[in-house]
Amino acid sequence: MNEIERKFIADKTKMPVPSSSVDIRQGYVALDENGSEVRLREKGGMYYLTVKSGGDLERMESEIQISEEEFEKLWIFTEGRRVEKIRYKIPLEGGLVCELDIFSGALKGLVTAEVEFKDLSTAESFVPPVWFGEEVTRDSRYKNKNLAVKGL
Amino acid sequence: MNEIERKFIADKTKMPVPSSSVDIRQGYVALDENGSEVRLREKGGMYYLTVKSGGDLERMESEIQISEEEFEKLWIFTEGRRVEKIRYKIPLEGGLVCELDIFSGALKGLVTAEVEFKDLSTAESFVPPVWFGEEVTRDSRYKNKNLAVKGL
């Protein structure tokens, strides 16, 4: 599966009040110099292993679900490369959905808004709502893997 | 689980005739600059995802079993980083077992012999049989991940 996404810094003072949320912790088992990554994620009591290829706007991605026991066996390899955040889903115009991530721990204060699109033309014609700040889609510092390893 | 292993080039003309064998194909989803790796392996119709930390003689390793379908979802990320080989198990003195890998494809002609030990002192006092050639335990060219990426 290919993902087409744009990412922004969000302004907490202007955004709508989110309703449901899910706690996420994720860590990176391996970060390849070609940009690909192997990520472990616990999300709402479910456990996933995800592989992503390199790239900014469009990346190849595959995910498998694993058990809690398997997760713990692999989680030890993510030490020093972890991120914790709360994710809110906020509906936008045009049937789009914003994934709003409020980070905690060492990244406390950072709030990002990410929107996934069905194709490149929808992505390019997207008009961000006013509470979206700076776009960081191509700013590699805001990739979660870099936030996990290097912080802000 | 930690692994303590030594690896040698094997001399095909002098080694005992192996009995049972298993076909192995493996590929690397991600190779981290810190030396850790995420490997997919099909071995005798079973599918595994393995994470290894960096290191030579002693490495941390965790493995989970995955389904064929999950394997195929992740296998696409290993393109250009694959190894095929036939593995034989050959009993040695002292209850030790040699894993003899006969490579095929681009690595045809390479035969390695690897022995796993229960502790460092057993590893250090091991006397290789005559059909073991040069030791390559610390020669990173013979790590499967490097063979997969760079060839011989």
mmCIF file of C-alpha atoms in Angstrom:
data_model
loop_
_atom_site.group_PDB
_atom_site.id
_atom_site.type_symbol
_atom_site.label_atom_id
_atom_site.label_comp_id
_atom_site.label_asym_id
_atom_site.label_seq_id
_atom_site.Cartn_x
_atom_site.Cartn_y
_atom_site.Cartn_z
ATOM 1 C CA MET A 1 0.000 0.000 0.000
ATOM 2 C CA ASN A 2 1.205 3.471 -0.848
ATOM 3 C CA GLU A 3 0.501 6.398 1.446
ATOM 4 C CA ILE A 4 -0.008 9.976 0.308
ATOM 5 C CA GLU A 5 0.126 12.308 3.285
ATOM 6 C CA ARG A 6 0.730 15.925 4.222
ATOM 7 C CA LYS A 7 1.799 16.979 7.706
ATOM 8 C CA PHE A 8 1.481 20.309 9.560
ATOM 9 C CA ILE A 9 2.275 21.795 12.924
ATOM 10 C CA ALA A 10 -1.093 22.407 14.632
ATOM 11 C CA ASP A 11 -2.155 25.417 16.675
ATOM 12 C CA LYS A 12 -3.726 24.102 19.875
ATOM 13 C CA THR A 13 -5.394 27.427 20.654
ATOM 14 C CA LYS A 14 -7.440 27.433 17.449
ATOM 15 C CA MET A 15 -8.264 23.829 16.757
ATOM 16 C CA PRO A 16 -11.663 22.213 17.386
ATOM 17 C CA VAL A 17 -12.101 20.193 20.561
ATOM 18 C CA PRO A 18 -11.334 16.574 19.674
ATOM 19 C CA SER A 19 -13.625 13.795 20.854
ATOM 20 C CA SER A 20 -12.259 10.239 20.960
ATOM 21 C CA SER A 21 -8.570 9.540 21.412
ATOM 22 C CA VAL A 22 -6.189 6.626 21.455
ATOM 23 C CA ASP A 23 -2.859 6.235 23.250
ATOM 24 C CA ILE A 24 0.034 5.316 20.998
ATOM 25 C CA ARG A 25 3.533 4.246 21.846
ATOM 26 C CA GLN A 26 5.883 3.395 19.065
ATOM 27 C CA GLY A 27 9.544 2.609 18.641
ATOM 28 C CA TYR A 28 11.950 1.933 15.818
ATOM 29 C CA VAL A 29 13.583 -1.479 15.563
ATOM 30 C CA ALA A 30 15.743 -0.494 12.616
ATOM 31 C CA LEU A 31 16.291 2.657 10.579
ATOM 32 C CA ASP A 32 17.910 2.020 7.234
ATOM 33 C CA GLU A 33 20.183 4.571 5.603
ATOM 34 C CA ASN A 34 18.013 4.231 2.460
ATOM 35 C CA GLY A 35 15.185 5.796 4.503
ATOM 36 C CA SER A 36 13.178 2.678 5.179
ATOM 37 C CA GLU A 37 12.128 1.871 8.725
ATOM 38 C CA VAL A 38 10.728 -0.954 10.820
ATOM 39 C CA ARG A 39 8.352 0.348 13.466
ATOM 40 C CA LEU A 40 6.599 -1.274 16.391
ATOM 41 C CA ARG A 41 3.386 0.326 17.605
ATOM 42 C CA GLU A 42 0.965 -0.282 20.427
ATOM 43 C CA LYS A 43 -2.315 1.463 19.688
ATOM 44 C CA GLY A 44 -5.386 1.016 21.824
ATOM 45 C CA GLY A 45 -4.276 -2.375 23.105
ATOM 46 C CA MET A 46 -3.392 -3.733 19.655
ATOM 47 C CA TYR A 47 0.144 -4.399 18.459
ATOM 48 C CA TYR A 48 1.597 -3.823 15.012
ATOM 49 C CA LEU A 49 4.829 -4.162 13.096
ATOM 50 C CA THR A 50 5.079 -1.796 10.144
ATOM 51 C CA VAL A 51 7.635 -1.436 7.394
ATOM 52 C CA LYS A 52 7.865 1.807 5.453
ATOM 53 C CA SER A 53 10.080 2.595 2.514
ATOM 54 C CA GLY A 54 11.941 5.909 2.216
ATOM 55 C CA GLY A 55 10.294 9.040 0.768
ATOM 56 C CA ASP A 56 8.299 12.126 1.791
ATOM 57 C CA LEU A 57 4.875 12.574 0.232
ATOM 58 C CA GLU A 58 4.445 9.023 -1.065
ATOM 59 C CA ARG A 59 5.822 5.982 0.726
ATOM 60 C CA MET A 60 5.304 2.251 0.412
ATOM 61 C CA GLU A 61 4.005 0.702 3.623
ATOM 62 C CA SER A 62 3.111 -2.774 4.886
ATOM 63 C CA GLU A 63 1.775 -3.654 8.314
ATOM 64 C CA ILE A 64 1.168 -6.897 10.166
ATOM 65 C CA GLN A 65 -0.583 -7.386 13.481
ATOM 66 C CA ILE A 66 1.403 -9.186 16.173
ATOM 67 C CA SER A 67 0.627 -10.456 19.659
ATOM 68 C CA GLU A 68 1.523 -8.623 22.875
ATOM 69 C CA GLU A 69 4.103 -11.319 23.586
ATOM 70 C CA GLU A 70 5.727 -10.890 20.171
ATOM 71 C CA PHE A 71 5.644 -7.117 20.614
ATOM 72 C CA GLU A 72 7.522 -7.351 23.902
ATOM 73 C CA LYS A 73 10.153 -9.660 22.370
ATOM 74 C CA LEU A 74 10.912 -7.039 19.730
ATOM 75 C CA TRP A 75 10.297 -3.878 21.805
ATOM 76 C CA ILE A 76 13.658 -4.222 23.591
ATOM 77 C CA PHE A 77 15.364 -3.331 20.312
ATOM 78 C CA THR A 78 13.681 0.092 20.233
ATOM 79 C CA GLU A 79 15.369 1.476 23.347
ATOM 80 C CA GLY A 80 16.346 5.133 22.878
ATOM 81 C CA ARG A 81 14.103 5.412 19.808
ATOM 82 C CA ARG A 82 10.612 5.675 21.195
ATOM 83 C CA VAL A 83 7.751 8.119 20.913
ATOM 84 C CA GLU A 84 4.590 8.438 22.995
ATOM 85 C CA LYS A 85 1.583 10.419 21.886
ATOM 86 C CA ILE A 86 -2.173 10.677 22.042
ATOM 87 C CA ARG A 87 -3.922 10.586 18.687
ATOM 88 C CA TYR A 88 -7.209 12.323 17.961
ATOM 89 C CA LYS A 89 -9.191 11.959 14.744
ATOM 90 C CA ILE A 90 -10.769 15.185 13.550
ATOM 91 C CA PRO A 91 -13.080 15.251 10.506
ATOM 92 C CA LEU A 92 -12.285 17.876 7.870
ATOM 93 C CA GLU A 93 -14.215 19.143 4.845
ATOM 94 C CA GLY A 94 -14.462 16.912 1.783
ATOM 95 C CA GLY A 95 -14.591 13.696 3.783
ATOM 96 C CA LEU A 96 -10.965 14.063 4.847
ATOM 97 C CA VAL A 97 -9.746 13.166 8.308
ATOM 98 C CA CYS A 98 -7.005 14.807 10.332
ATOM 99 C CA GLU A 99 -4.884 12.674 12.601
ATOM 100 C CA LEU A 100 -3.832 15.015 15.365
ATOM 101 C CA ASP A 101 -0.899 13.776 17.448
ATOM 102 C CA ILE A 102 -0.217 15.344 20.830
ATOM 103 C CA PHE A 103 3.217 14.188 21.933
ATOM 104 C CA SER A 104 4.272 13.549 25.520
ATOM 105 C CA GLY A 105 7.551 12.806 27.284
ATOM 106 C CA ALA A 106 10.612 14.448 25.753
ATOM 107 C CA LEU A 107 8.464 15.795 22.897
ATOM 108 C CA LYS A 108 5.857 17.458 25.123
ATOM 109 C CA GLY A 109 4.497 20.612 23.455
ATOM 110 C CA LEU A 110 4.632 19.265 19.920
ATOM 111 C CA VAL A 111 1.291 18.859 18.152
ATOM 112 C CA THR A 112 1.166 17.675 14.552
ATOM 113 C CA ALA A 113 -1.748 17.280 12.153
ATOM 114 C CA GLU A 114 -1.534 14.762 9.346
ATOM 115 C CA VAL A 115 -3.993 14.194 6.515
ATOM 116 C CA GLU A 116 -4.021 11.207 4.192
ATOM 117 C CA PHE A 117 -5.235 11.554 0.605
ATOM 118 C CA LYS A 118 -6.495 9.119 -1.974
ATOM 119 C CA ASP A 119 -4.330 10.541 -4.749
ATOM 120 C CA LEU A 120 -1.721 13.171 -5.496
ATOM 121 C CA SER A 121 -4.116 15.713 -7.046
ATOM 122 C CA THR A 122 -6.329 15.721 -3.933
ATOM 123 C CA ALA A 123 -3.201 16.146 -1.830
ATOM 124 C CA GLU A 124 -1.986 19.079 -3.899
ATOM 125 C CA SER A 125 -5.326 20.896 -3.975
ATOM 126 C CA PHE A 126 -5.923 20.545 -0.218
ATOM 127 C CA VAL A 127 -6.580 23.861 1.568
ATOM 128 C CA PRO A 128 -5.514 23.549 5.214
ATOM 129 C CA PRO A 129 -7.930 24.794 7.905
ATOM 130 C CA VAL A 130 -6.882 27.923 9.821
ATOM 131 C CA TRP A 131 -5.687 26.001 12.843
ATOM 132 C CA PHE A 132 -3.055 24.252 10.728
ATOM 133 C CA GLY A 133 0.298 25.987 11.027
ATOM 134 C CA GLU A 134 3.513 25.445 9.127
ATOM 135 C CA GLU A 135 3.579 22.500 6.728
ATOM 136 C CA VAL A 136 6.348 20.028 7.558
ATOM 137 C CA THR A 137 5.604 17.237 5.061
ATOM 138 C CA ARG A 138 9.097 17.461 3.597
ATOM 139 C CA ASP A 139 10.861 18.498 6.799
ATOM 140 C CA SER A 140 12.613 15.340 7.850
ATOM 141 C CA ARG A 141 13.019 16.600 11.427
ATOM 142 C CA TYR A 142 9.314 15.939 11.942
ATOM 143 C CA LYS A 143 9.331 12.354 10.792
ATOM 144 C CA ASN A 144 8.428 10.335 13.860
ATOM 145 C CA LYS A 145 11.567 8.260 13.475
ATOM 146 C CA ASN A 146 13.725 11.381 13.676
ATOM 147 C CA LEU A 147 11.710 12.751 16.585
ATOM 148 C CA ALA A 148 12.240 9.391 18.311
ATOM 149 C CA VAL A 149 16.003 9.377 17.776
ATOM 150 C CA LYS A 150 16.939 13.064 17.907
ATOM 151 C CA GLY A 151 14.078 14.798 19.704
ATOM 152 C CA LEU A 152 12.993 18.255 18.662
ATOM 153 C CA MET B 1 18.243 -14.435 23.600
ATOM 154 C CA ASN B 2 21.938 -13.898 23.063
ATOM 155 C CA GLU B 3 23.825 -15.891 20.453
ATOM 156 C CA ILE B 4 27.460 -16.941 20.710
ATOM 157 C CA GLU B 5 28.673 -18.204 17.373
ATOM 158 C CA ARG B 6 31.837 -18.792 15.366
ATOM 159 C CA LYS B 7 31.849 -19.011 11.588
ATOM 160 C CA PHE B 8 34.294 -20.622 9.138
ATOM 161 C CA ILE B 9 34.699 -21.151 5.428
ATOM 162 C CA ALA B 10 34.174 -24.900 4.841
ATOM 163 C CA ASP B 11 36.183 -27.185 2.554
ATOM 164 C CA LYS B 12 33.673 -29.154 0.502
ATOM 165 C CA THR B 13 36.260 -31.761 -0.508
ATOM 166 C CA LYS B 14 36.960 -32.817 3.073
ATOM 167 C CA MET B 15 33.685 -32.462 4.908
ATOM 168 C CA PRO B 16 31.438 -35.392 5.900
ATOM 169 C CA VAL B 17 28.448 -36.166 3.689
ATOM 170 C CA PRO B 18 25.485 -34.290 5.166
ATOM 171 C CA SER B 19 22.148 -36.025 5.600
ATOM 172 C CA SER B 20 19.013 -33.903 5.972
ATOM 173 C CA SER B 21 18.783 -30.420 4.531
ATOM 174 C CA VAL B 22 16.432 -27.464 4.466
ATOM 175 C CA ASP B 23 16.015 -24.765 1.825
ATOM 176 C CA ILE B 24 16.344 -21.233 3.163
ATOM 177 C CA ARG B 25 15.615 -17.926 1.514
ATOM 178 C CA GLN B 26 16.113 -14.778 3.484
ATOM 179 C CA GLY B 27 16.094 -11.082 2.858
ATOM 180 C CA TYR B 28 16.759 -7.919 4.811
ATOM 181 C CA VAL B 29 13.915 -5.476 5.401
ATOM 182 C CA ALA B 30 16.143 -2.927 7.101
ATOM 183 C CA LEU B 31 19.827 -2.690 7.948
ATOM 184 C CA ASP B 32 20.597 -0.139 10.613
ATOM 185 C CA GLU B 33 23.860 1.778 10.672
ATOM 186 C CA ASN B 34 24.252 0.663 14.315
ATOM 187 C CA GLY B 35 24.591 -2.906 12.983
ATOM 188 C CA SER B 36 21.131 -4.172 13.855
ATOM 189 C CA GLU B 37 19.049 -5.864 11.196
ATOM 190 C CA VAL B 38 15.504 -7.009 10.507
ATOM 191 C CA ARG B 39 15.490 -10.246 8.545
ATOM 192 C CA LEU B 40 12.738 -12.252 6.896
ATOM 193 C CA ARG B 41 13.324 -15.963 6.438
ATOM 194 C CA GLU B 42 11.450 -18.817 4.832
ATOM 195 C CA LYS B 43 12.811 -22.105 6.130
ATOM 196 C CA GLY B 44 11.208 -25.425 5.300
ATOM 197 C CA GLY B 45 7.799 -23.870 4.663
ATOM 198 C CA MET B 46 7.803 -21.789 7.857
ATOM 199 C CA TYR B 47 8.123 -18.006 7.966
ATOM 200 C CA TYR B 48 10.028 -15.889 10.460
ATOM 201 C CA LEU B 49 10.840 -12.293 11.231
ATOM 202 C CA THR B 50 14.060 -11.880 13.185
ATOM 203 C CA VAL B 51 15.696 -8.856 14.752
ATOM 204 C CA LYS B 52 19.402 -8.953 15.576
ATOM 205 C CA SER B 53 21.444 -6.301 17.308
ATOM 206 C CA GLY B 54 24.918 -5.337 16.095
ATOM 207 C CA GLY B 55 28.046 -7.253 17.099
ATOM 208 C CA ASP B 56 30.271 -10.167 16.039
ATOM 209 C CA LEU B 57 30.700 -13.030 18.474
ATOM 210 C CA GLU B 58 27.738 -12.206 20.705
ATOM 211 C CA ARG B 59 24.518 -10.651 19.428
ATOM 212 C CA MET B 60 21.061 -10.122 20.866
ATOM 213 C CA GLU B 61 18.363 -11.795 18.790
ATOM 214 C CA SER B 62 14.562 -12.085 18.857
ATOM 215 C CA GLU B 63 12.409 -14.017 16.429
ATOM 216 C CA ILE B 64 8.694 -14.254 15.799
ATOM 217 C CA GLN B 65 6.848 -16.632 13.497
ATOM 218 C CA ILE B 66 4.610 -15.053 10.876
ATOM 219 C CA SER B 67 2.161 -16.376 8.293
ATOM 220 C CA GLU B 68 2.971 -16.866 4.610
ATOM 221 C CA GLU B 69 0.633 -13.975 3.805
ATOM 222 C CA GLU B 70 2.387 -11.652 6.265
ATOM 223 C CA PHE B 71 5.747 -12.799 4.906
ATOM 224 C CA GLU B 72 4.764 -11.870 1.356
ATOM 225 C CA LYS B 73 3.543 -8.441 2.501
ATOM 226 C CA LEU B 74 6.950 -7.673 3.951
ATOM 227 C CA TRP B 75 9.120 -9.600 1.456
ATOM 228 C CA ILE B 76 8.746 -6.856 -1.193
ATOM 229 C CA PHE B 77 10.916 -4.616 0.986
ATOM 230 C CA THR B 78 13.867 -7.016 0.717
ATOM 231 C CA GLU B 79 14.412 -6.622 -3.022
ATOM 232 C CA GLY B 80 18.116 -6.501 -3.885
ATOM 233 C CA ARG B 81 19.019 -7.837 -0.441
ATOM 234 C CA ARG B 82 18.277 -11.539 -0.600
ATOM 235 C CA VAL B 83 20.194 -14.747 -0.054
ATOM 236 C CA GLU B 84 19.307 -18.328 -0.981
ATOM 237 C CA LYS B 85 21.044 -21.317 0.498
ATOM 238 C CA ILE B 86 20.643 -24.933 1.537
ATOM 239 C CA ARG B 87 21.384 -25.629 5.171
ATOM 240 C CA TYR B 88 22.721 -28.931 6.479
ATOM 241 C CA LYS B 89 23.137 -29.810 10.145
ATOM 242 C CA ILE B 90 26.260 -31.804 10.907
ATOM 243 C CA PRO B 91 26.943 -33.155 14.413
ATOM 244 C CA LEU B 92 30.384 -32.365 15.845
ATOM 245 C CA GLU B 93 32.246 -33.668 18.910
ATOM 246 C CA GLY B 94 31.146 -32.532 22.338
ATOM 247 C CA GLY B 95 27.463 -32.376 21.417
ATOM 248 C CA LEU B 96 28.028 -29.372 19.163
ATOM 249 C CA VAL B 97 26.246 -28.950 15.848
ATOM 250 C CA CYS B 98 27.558 -27.344 12.675
ATOM 251 C CA GLU B 99 25.176 -25.424 10.465
ATOM 252 C CA LEU B 100 26.613 -25.789 6.992
ATOM 253 C CA ASP B 101 25.250 -23.297 4.472
ATOM 254 C CA ILE B 102 25.705 -23.963 0.758
ATOM 255 C CA PHE B 103 24.806 -20.774 -1.070
ATOM 256 C CA SER B 104 23.205 -20.587 -4.504
ATOM 257 C CA GLY B 105 22.457 -17.830 -7.011
ATOM 258 C CA ALA B 106 24.981 -14.983 -7.047
ATOM 259 C CA LEU B 107 26.816 -16.548 -4.090
ATOM 260 C CA LYS B 108 27.217 -19.989 -5.658
ATOM 261 C CA GLY B 109 30.495 -21.600 -4.559
ATOM 262 C CA LEU B 110 30.413 -20.182 -1.037
ATOM 263 C CA VAL B 111 30.087 -22.713 1.781
ATOM 264 C CA THR B 112 30.135 -21.574 5.398
ATOM 265 C CA ALA B 113 30.110 -23.542 8.629
ATOM 266 C CA GLU B 114 28.723 -21.968 11.763
ATOM 267 C CA VAL B 115 28.733 -23.362 15.301
ATOM 268 C CA GLU B 116 26.707 -22.015 18.193
ATOM 269 C CA PHE B 117 28.005 -22.274 21.762
ATOM 270 C CA LYS B 118 26.374 -22.123 25.158
ATOM 271 C CA ASP B 119 28.953 -19.753 26.577
ATOM 272 C CA LEU B 120 32.071 -17.783 25.699
ATOM 273 C CA SER B 121 34.546 -20.241 27.251
ATOM 274 C CA THR B 122 33.186 -23.122 25.144
ATOM 275 C CA ALA B 123 33.386 -20.889 22.080
ATOM 276 C CA GLU B 124 36.987 -19.936 22.806
ATOM 277 C CA SER B 125 38.177 -23.496 23.508
ATOM 278 C CA PHE B 126 36.526 -24.968 20.400
ATOM 279 C CA VAL B 127 38.927 -26.879 18.108
ATOM 280 C CA PRO B 128 37.622 -26.766 14.524
ATOM 281 C CA PRO B 129 37.511 -30.070 12.559
ATOM 282 C CA VAL B 130 39.978 -30.397 9.670
ATOM 283 C CA TRP B 131 37.369 -29.592 7.035
ATOM 284 C CA PHE B 132 36.847 -26.122 8.542
ATOM 285 C CA GLY B 133 38.917 -23.528 6.696
ATOM 286 C CA GLU B 134 39.544 -19.894 7.502
ATOM 287 C CA GLU B 135 37.609 -18.452 10.430
ATOM 288 C CA VAL B 136 35.469 -15.476 9.414
ATOM 289 C CA THR B 137 33.567 -14.808 12.640
ATOM 290 C CA ARG B 138 34.805 -11.230 12.754
ATOM 291 C CA ASP B 139 34.999 -10.713 9.003
ATOM 292 C CA SER B 140 31.969 -8.568 8.298
ATOM 293 C CA ARG B 141 32.025 -9.467 4.584
ATOM 294 C CA TYR B 142 30.671 -12.879 5.525
ATOM 295 C CA LYS B 143 27.704 -11.657 7.487
ATOM 296 C CA ASN B 144 24.665 -12.806 5.546
ATOM 297 C CA LYS B 145 23.368 -9.256 5.399
ATOM 298 C CA ASN B 146 26.553 -8.089 3.680
ATOM 299 C CA LEU B 147 26.560 -11.087 1.354
ATOM 300 C CA ALA B 148 22.955 -10.210 0.489
ATOM 301 C CA VAL B 149 23.707 -6.560 -0.260
ATOM 302 C CA LYS B 150 27.242 -6.644 -1.633
ATOM 303 C CA GLY B 151 27.825 -10.235 -2.775
ATOM 304 C CA LEU B 152 31.230 -11.863 -2.376
#
